CSV table of N, CA and C in Angstrom, one decimal:
chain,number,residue,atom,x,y,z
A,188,UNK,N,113.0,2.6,-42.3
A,188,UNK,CA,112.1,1.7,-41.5
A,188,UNK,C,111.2,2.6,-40.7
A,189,UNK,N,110.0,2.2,-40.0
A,189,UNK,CA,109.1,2.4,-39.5
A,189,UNK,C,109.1,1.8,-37.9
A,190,UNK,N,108.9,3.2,-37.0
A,190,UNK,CA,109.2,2.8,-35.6
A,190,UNK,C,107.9,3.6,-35.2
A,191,UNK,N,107.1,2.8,-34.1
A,191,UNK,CA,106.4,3.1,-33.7
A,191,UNK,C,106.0,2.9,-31.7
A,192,UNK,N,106.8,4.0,-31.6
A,192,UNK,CA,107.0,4.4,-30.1
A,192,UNK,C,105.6,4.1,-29.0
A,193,UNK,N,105.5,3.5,-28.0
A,193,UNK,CA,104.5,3.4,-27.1
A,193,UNK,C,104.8,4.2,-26.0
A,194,UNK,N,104.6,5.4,-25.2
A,194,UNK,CA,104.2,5.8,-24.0
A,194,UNK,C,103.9,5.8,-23.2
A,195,UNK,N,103.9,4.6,-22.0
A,195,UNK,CA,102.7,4.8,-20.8
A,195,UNK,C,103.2,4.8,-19.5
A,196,UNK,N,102.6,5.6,-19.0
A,196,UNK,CA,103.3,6.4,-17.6
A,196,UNK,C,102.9,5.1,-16.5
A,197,UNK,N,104.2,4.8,-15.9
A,197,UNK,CA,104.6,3.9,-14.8
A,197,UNK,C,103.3,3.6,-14.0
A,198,UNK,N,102.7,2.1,-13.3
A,198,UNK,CA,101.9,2.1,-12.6
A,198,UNK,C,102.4,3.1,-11.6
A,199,UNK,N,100.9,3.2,-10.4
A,199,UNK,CA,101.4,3.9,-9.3
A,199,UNK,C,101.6,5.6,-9.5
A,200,UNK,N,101.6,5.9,-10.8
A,200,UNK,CA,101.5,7.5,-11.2
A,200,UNK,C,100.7,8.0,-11.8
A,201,UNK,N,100.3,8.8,-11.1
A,201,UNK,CA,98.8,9.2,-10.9
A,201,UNK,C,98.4,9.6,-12.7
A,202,UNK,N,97.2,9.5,-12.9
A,202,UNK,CA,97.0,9.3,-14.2
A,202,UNK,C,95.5,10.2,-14.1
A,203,UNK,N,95.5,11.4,-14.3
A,203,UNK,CA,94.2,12.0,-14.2
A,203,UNK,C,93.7,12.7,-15.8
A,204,UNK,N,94.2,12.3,-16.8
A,204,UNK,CA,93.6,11.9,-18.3
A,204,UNK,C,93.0,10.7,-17.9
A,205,UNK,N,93.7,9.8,-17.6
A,205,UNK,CA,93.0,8.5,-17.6
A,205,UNK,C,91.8,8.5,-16.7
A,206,UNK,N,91.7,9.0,-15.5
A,206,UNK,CA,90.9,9.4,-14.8
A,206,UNK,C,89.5,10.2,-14.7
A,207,UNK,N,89.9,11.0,-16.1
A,207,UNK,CA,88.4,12.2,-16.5
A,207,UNK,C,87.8,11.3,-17.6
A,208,UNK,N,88.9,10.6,-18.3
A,208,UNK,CA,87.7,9.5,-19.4
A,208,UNK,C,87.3,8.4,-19.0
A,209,UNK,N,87.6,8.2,-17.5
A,209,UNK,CA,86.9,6.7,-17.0
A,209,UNK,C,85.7,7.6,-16.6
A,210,UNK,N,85.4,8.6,-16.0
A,210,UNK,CA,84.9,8.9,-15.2
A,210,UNK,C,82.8,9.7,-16.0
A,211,UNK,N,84.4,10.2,-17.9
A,211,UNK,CA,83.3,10.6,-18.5
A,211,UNK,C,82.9,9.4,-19.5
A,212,UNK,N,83.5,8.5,-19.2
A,212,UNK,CA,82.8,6.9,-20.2
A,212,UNK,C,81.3,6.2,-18.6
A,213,UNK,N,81.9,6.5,-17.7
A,213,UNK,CA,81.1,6.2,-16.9
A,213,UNK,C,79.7,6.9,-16.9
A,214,UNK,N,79.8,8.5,-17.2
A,214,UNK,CA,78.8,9.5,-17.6
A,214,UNK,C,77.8,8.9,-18.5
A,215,UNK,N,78.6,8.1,-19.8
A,215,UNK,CA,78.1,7.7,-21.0
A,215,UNK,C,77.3,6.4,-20.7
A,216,UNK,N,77.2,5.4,-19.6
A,216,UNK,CA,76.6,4.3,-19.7
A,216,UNK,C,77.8,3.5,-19.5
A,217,UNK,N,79.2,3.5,-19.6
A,217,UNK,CA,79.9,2.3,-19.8
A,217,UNK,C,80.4,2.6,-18.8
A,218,UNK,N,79.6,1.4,-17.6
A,218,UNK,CA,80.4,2.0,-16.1
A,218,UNK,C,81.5,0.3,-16.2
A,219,UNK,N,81.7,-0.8,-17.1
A,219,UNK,CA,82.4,-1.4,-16.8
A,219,UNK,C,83.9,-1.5,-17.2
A,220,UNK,N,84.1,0.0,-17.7
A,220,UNK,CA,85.5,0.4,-17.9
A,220,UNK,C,85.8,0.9,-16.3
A,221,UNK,N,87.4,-0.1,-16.1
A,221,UNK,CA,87.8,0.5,-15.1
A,221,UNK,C,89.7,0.5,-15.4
A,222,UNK,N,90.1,1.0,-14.6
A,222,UNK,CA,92.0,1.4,-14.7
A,222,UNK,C,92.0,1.9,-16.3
A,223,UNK,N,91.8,3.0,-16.4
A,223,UNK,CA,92.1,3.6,-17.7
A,223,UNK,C,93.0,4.6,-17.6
A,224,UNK,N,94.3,4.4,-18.6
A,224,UNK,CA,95.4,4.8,-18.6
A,224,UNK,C,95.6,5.7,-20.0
A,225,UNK,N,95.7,6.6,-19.7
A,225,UNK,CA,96.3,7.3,-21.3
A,225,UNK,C,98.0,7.2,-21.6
A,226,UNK,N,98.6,6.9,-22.2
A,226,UNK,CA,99.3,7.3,-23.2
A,226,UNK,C,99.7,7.5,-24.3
A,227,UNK,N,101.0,7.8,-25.3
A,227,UNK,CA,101.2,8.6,-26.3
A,227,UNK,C,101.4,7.5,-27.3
A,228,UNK,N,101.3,7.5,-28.5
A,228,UNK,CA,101.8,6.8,-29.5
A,228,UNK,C,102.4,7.6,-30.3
A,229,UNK,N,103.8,7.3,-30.9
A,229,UNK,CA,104.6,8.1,-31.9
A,229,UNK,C,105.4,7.4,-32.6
A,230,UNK,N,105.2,7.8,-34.4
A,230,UNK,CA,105.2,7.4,-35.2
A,230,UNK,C,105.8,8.0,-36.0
A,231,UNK,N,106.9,7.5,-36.8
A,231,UNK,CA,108.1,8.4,-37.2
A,231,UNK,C,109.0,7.0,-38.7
A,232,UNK,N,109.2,7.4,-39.6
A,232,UNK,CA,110.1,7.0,-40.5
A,232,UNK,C,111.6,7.3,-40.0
A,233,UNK,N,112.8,6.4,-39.9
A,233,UNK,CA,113.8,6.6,-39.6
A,233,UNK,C,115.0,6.1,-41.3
A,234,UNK,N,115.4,6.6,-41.2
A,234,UNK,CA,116.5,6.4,-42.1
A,234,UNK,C,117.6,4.8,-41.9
A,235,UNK,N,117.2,4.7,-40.7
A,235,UNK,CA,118.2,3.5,-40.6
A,235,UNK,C,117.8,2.4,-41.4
A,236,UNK,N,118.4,1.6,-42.1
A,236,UNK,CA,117.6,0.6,-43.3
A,236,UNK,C,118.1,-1.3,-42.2
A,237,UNK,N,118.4,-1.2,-41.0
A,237,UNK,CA,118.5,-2.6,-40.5
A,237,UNK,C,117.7,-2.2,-39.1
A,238,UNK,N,116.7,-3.3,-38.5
A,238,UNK,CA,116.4,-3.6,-37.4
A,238,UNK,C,116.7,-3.1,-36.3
A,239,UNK,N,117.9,-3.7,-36.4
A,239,UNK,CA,118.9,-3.3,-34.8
A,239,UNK,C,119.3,-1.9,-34.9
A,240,UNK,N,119.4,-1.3,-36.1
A,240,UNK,CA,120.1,0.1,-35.6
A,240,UNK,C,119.1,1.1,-35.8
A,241,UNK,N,117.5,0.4,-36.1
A,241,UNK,CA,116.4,1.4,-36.5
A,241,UNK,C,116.1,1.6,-34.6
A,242,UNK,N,116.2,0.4,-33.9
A,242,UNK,CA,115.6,0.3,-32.7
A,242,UNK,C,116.3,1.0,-31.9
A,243,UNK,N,117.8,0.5,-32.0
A,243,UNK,CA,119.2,1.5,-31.4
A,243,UNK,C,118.9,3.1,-31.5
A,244,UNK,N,118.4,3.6,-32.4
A,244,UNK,CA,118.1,5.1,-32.7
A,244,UNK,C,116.8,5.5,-31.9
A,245,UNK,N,115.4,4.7,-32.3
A,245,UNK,CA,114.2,4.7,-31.1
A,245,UNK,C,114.7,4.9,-29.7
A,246,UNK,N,115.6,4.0,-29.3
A,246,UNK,CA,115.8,3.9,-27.6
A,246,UNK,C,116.5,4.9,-27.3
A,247,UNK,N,117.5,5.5,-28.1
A,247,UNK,CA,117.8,6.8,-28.1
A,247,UNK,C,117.2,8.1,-28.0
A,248,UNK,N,116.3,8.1,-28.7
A,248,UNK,CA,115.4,9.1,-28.7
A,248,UNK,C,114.6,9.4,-27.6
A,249,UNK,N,114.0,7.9,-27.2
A,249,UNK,CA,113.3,7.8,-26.4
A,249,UNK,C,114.0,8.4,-25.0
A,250,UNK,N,115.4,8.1,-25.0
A,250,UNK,CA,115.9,8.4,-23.7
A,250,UNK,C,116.5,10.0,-23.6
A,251,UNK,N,116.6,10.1,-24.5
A,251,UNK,CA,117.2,11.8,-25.0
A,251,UNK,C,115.7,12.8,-24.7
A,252,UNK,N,114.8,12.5,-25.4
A,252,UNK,CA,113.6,13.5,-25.5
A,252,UNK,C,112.2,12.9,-25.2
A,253,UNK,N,111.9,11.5,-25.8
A,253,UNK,CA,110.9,11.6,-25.9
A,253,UNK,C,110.0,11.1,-24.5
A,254,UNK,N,110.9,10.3,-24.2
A,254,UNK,CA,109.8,9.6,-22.6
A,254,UNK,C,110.5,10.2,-21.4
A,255,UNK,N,110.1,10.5,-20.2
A,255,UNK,CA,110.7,10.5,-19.1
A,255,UNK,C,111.0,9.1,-18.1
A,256,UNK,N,112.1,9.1,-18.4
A,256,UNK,CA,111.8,7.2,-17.8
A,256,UNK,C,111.8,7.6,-15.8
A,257,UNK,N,111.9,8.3,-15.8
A,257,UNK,CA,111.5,8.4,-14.2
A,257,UNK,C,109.8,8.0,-14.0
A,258,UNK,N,109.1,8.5,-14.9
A,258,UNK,CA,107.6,8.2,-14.9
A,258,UNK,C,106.9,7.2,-15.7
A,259,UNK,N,107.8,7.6,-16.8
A,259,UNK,CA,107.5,6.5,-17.9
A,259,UNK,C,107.8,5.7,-18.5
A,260,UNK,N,107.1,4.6,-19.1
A,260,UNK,CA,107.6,3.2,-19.6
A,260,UNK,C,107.5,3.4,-21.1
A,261,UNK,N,108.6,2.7,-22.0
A,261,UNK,CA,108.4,2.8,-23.5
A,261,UNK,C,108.8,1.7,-23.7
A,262,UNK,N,107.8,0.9,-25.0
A,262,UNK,CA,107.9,0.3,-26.2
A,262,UNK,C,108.2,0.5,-27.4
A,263,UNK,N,109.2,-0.1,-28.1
A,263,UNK,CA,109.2,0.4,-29.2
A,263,UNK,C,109.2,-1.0,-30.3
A,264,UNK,N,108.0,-0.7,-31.2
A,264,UNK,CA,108.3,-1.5,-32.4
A,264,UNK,C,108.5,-1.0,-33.7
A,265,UNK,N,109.8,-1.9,-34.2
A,265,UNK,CA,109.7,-1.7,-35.6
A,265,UNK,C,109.1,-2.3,-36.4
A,266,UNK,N,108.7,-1.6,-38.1
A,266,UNK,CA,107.9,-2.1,-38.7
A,266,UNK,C,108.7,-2.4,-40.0
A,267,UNK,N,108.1,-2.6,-40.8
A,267,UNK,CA,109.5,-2.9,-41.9
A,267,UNK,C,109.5,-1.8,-43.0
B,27,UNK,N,88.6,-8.2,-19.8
B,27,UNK,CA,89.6,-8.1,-20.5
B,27,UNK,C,90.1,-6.8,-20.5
B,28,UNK,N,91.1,-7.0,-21.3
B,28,UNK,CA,91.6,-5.8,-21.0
B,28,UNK,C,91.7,-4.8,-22.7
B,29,UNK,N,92.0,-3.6,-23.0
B,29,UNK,CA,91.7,-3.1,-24.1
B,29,UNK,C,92.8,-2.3,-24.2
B,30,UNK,N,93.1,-2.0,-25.2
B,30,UNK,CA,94.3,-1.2,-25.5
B,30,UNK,C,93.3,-0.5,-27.2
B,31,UNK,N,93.5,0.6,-26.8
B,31,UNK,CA,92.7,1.4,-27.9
B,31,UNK,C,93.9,2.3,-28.6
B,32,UNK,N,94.2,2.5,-29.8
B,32,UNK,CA,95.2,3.4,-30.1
B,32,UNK,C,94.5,4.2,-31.6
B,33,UNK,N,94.7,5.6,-30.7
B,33,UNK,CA,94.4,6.8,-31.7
B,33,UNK,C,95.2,7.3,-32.6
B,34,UNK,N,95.0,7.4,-33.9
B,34,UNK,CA,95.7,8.4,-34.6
B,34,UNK,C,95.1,9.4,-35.9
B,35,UNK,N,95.8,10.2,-35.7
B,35,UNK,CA,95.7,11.5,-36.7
B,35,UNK,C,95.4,10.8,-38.1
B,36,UNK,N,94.3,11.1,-38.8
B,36,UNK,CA,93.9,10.3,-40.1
B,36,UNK,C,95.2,11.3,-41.3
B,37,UNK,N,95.3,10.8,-42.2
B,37,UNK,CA,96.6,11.2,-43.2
B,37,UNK,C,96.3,12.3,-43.9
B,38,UNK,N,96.9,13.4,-43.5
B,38,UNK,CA,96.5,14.1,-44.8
B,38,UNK,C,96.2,15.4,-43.2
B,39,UNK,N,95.9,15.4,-42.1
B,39,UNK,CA,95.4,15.9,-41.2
B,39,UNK,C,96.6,16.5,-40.7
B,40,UNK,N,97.0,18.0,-40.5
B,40,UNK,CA,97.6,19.0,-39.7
B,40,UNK,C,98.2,18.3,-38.5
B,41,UNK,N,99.4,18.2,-37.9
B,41,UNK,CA,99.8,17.3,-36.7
B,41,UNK,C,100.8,17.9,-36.1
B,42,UNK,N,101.0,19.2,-35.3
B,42,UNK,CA,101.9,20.1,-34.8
B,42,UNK,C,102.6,19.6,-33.8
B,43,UNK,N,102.3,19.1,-33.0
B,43,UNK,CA,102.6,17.9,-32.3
B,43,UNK,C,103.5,17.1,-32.9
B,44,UNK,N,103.7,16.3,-33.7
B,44,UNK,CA,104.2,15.5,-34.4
B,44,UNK,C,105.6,16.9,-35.4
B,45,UNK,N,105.2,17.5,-35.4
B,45,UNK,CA,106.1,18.3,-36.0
B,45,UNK,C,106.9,19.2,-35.2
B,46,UNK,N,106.6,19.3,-34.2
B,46,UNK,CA,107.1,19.8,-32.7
B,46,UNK,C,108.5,18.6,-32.2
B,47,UNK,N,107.7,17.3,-32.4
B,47,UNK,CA,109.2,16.6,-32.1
B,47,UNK,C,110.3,16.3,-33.1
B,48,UNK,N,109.6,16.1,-34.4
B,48,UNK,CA,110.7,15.9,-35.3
B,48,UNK,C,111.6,17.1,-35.4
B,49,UNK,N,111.2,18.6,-35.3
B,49,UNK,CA,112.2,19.6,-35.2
B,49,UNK,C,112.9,19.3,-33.6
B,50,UNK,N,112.3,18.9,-32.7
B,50,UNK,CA,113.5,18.6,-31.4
B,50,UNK,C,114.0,18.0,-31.9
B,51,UNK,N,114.1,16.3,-32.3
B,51,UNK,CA,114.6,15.6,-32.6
B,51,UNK,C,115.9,15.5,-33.5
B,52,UNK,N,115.5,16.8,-34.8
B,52,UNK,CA,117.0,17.4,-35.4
B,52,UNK,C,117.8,18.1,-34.5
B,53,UNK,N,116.9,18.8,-33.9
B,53,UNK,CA,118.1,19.5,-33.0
B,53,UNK,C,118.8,19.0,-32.1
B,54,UNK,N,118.6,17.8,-31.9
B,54,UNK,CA,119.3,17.0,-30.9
B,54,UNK,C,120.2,16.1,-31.8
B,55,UNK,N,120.0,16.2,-33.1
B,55,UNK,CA,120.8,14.7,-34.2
B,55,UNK,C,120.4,14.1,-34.6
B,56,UNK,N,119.4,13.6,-34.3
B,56,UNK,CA,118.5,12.7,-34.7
B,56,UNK,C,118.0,12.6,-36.2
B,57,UNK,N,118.6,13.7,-37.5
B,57,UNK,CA,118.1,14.2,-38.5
B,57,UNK,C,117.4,12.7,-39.5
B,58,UNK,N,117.2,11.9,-39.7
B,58,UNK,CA,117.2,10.8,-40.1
B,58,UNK,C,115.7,10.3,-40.0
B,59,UNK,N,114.6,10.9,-38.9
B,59,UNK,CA,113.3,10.6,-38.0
B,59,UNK,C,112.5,11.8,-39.1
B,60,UNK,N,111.9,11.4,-39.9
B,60,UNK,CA,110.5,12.3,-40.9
B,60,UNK,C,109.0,11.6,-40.6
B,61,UNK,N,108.5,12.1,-41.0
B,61,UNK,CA,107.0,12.5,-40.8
B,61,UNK,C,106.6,11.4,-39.3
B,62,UNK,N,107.0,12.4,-38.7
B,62,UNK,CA,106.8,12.0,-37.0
B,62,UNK,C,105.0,12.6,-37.2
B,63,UNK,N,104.6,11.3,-36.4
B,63,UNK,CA,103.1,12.0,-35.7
B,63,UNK,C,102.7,11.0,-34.3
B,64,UNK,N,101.9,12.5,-33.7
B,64,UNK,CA,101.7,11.5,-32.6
B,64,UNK,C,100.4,11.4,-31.9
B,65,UNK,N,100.1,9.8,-31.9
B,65,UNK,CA,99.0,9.8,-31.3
B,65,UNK,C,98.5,9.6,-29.6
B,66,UNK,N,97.3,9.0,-29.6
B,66,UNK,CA,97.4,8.6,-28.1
B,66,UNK,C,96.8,7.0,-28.0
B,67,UNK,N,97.2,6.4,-26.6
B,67,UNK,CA,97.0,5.2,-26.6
B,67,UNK,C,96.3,5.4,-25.5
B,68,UNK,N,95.1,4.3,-25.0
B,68,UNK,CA,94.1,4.5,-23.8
B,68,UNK,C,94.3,3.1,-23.3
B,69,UNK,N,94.6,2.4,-22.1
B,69,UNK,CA,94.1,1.2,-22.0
B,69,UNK,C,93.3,1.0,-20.7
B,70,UNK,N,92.3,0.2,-20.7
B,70,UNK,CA,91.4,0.1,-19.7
B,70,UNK,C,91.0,-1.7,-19.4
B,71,UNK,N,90.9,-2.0,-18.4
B,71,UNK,CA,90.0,-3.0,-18.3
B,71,UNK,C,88.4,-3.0,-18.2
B,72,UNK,N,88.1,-4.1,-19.1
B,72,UNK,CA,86.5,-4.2,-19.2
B,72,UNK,C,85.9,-4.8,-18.1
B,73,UNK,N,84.2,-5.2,-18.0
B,73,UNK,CA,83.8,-5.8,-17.5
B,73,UNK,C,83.7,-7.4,-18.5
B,74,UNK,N,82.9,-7.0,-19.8
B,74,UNK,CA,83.0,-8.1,-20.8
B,74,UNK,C,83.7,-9.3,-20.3
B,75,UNK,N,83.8,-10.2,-20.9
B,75,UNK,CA,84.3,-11.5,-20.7
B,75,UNK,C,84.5,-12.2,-21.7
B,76,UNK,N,83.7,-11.8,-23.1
B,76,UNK,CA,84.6,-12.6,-23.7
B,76,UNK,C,84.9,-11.5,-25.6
B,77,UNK,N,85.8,-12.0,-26.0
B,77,UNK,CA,86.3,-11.2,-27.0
B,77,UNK,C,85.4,-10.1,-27.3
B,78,UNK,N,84.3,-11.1,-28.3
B,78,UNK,CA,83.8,-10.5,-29.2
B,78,UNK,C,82.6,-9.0,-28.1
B,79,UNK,N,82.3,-9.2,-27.2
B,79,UNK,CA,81.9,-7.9,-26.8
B,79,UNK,C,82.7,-7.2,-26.3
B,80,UNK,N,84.1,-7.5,-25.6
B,80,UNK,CA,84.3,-6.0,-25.0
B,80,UNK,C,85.2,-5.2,-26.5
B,81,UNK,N,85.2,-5.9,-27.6
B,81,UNK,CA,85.7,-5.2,-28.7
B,81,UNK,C,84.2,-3.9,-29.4
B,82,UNK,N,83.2,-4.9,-29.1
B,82,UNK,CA,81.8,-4.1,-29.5
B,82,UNK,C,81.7,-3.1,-28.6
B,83,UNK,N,81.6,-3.6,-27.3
B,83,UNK,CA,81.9,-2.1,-26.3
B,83,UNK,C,83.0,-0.9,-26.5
B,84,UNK,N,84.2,-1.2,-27.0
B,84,UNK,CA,85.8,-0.8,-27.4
B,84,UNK,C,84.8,0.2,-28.3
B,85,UNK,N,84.8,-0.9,-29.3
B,85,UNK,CA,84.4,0.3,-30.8
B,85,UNK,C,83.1,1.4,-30.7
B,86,UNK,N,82.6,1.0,-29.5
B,86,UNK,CA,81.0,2.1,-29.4
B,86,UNK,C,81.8,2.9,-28.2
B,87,UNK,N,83.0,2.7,-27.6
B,87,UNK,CA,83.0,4.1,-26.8
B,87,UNK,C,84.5,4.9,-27.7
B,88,UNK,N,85.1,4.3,-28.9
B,88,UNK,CA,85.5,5.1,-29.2
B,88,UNK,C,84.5,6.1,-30.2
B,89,UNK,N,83.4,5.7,-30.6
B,89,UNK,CA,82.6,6.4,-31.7
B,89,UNK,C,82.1,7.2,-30.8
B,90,UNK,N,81.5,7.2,-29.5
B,90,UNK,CA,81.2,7.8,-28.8
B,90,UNK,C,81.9,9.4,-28.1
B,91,UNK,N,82.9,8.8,-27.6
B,91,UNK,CA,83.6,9.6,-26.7
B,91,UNK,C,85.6,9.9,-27.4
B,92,UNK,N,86.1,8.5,-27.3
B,92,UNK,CA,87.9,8.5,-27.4
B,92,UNK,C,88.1,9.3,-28.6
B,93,UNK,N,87.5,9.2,-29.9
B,93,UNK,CA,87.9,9.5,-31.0
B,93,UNK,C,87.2,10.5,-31.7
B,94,UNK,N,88.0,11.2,-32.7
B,94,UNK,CA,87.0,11.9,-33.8
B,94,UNK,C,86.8,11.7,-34.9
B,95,UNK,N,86.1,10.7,-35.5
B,95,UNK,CA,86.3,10.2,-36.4
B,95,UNK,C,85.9,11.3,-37.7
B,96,UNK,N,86.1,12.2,-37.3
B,96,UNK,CA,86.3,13.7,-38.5
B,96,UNK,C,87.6,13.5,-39.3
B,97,UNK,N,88.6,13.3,-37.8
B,97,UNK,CA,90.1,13.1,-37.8
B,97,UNK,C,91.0,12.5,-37.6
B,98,UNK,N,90.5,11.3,-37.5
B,98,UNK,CA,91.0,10.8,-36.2
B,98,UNK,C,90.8,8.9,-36.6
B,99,UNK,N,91.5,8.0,-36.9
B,99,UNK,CA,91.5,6.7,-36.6
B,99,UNK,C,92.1,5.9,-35.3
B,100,UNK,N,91.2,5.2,-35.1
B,100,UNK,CA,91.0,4.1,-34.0
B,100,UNK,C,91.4,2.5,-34.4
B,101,UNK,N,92.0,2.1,-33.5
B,101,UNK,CA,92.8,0.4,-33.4
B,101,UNK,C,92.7,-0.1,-32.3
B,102,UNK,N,91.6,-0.9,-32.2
B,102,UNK,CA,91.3,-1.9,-30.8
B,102,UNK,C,92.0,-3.0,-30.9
B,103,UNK,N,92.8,-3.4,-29.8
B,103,UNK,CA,93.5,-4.6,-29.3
B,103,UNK,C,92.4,-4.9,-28.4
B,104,UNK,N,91.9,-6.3,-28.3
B,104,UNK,CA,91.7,-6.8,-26.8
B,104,UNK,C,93.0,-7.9,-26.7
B,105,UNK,N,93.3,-7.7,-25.3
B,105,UNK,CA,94.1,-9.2,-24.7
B,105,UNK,C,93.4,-9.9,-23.9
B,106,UNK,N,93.9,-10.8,-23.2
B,106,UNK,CA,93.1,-11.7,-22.7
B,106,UNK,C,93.0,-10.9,-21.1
């Protein structure tokens, strides 16, 4: 199955990616972009062939390596 | 509205990053997680108001500025 991880760092933490492209979209003409946030997207085939144990393995990951949940928030969807 | 723009590495494109975690990922157990890649997600609030422009806006600042379309594919969400 197909998991497709979301990344985005907790309101309230400071976000200065998000920050240099509000600032250089503003540069460009598009001053009515505002709260712009970066995060990661990650995209991975897993071996597990059911739902619940493809997601069971994502949340694991996620909590082992991939996110820091002190800062960051994760979504995960699977795909089929 | 708000925008959720999500970047990724077009197929076929070099992704060390994405190959950086799937070898964490074995080394942690995880052996099961192949062709990991990883992109990035941007979300911003518009000024727009209604669908159909802040997606026109979306798609002229990713041609612009978020993406490279050398390398690189783009997926605009708007939500309400």
């Amino acid at each position: 199955m197909k998991a497709k991880i979301t990344i985005t760092l907790k309101n309230g933490v400071l976000d200065p990616q998000g920050a240099a492209i509000e600032s250089a979209l503003a540069g460009l003409g598009f001053d009515g972009a505002q709260g712009v946030r970066q995060g990661k997207v990650i995209e991975m085939k897993l071996a597990e062939t059911d739902e619940a144990a493809a997601r069971a393995t994502a949340e694991e990951m996620c909590k082992k390596l991939l996110a820091n949940p002190v800062m960051e928030n994760y979504s995960i969807e699977i795909l089929a």
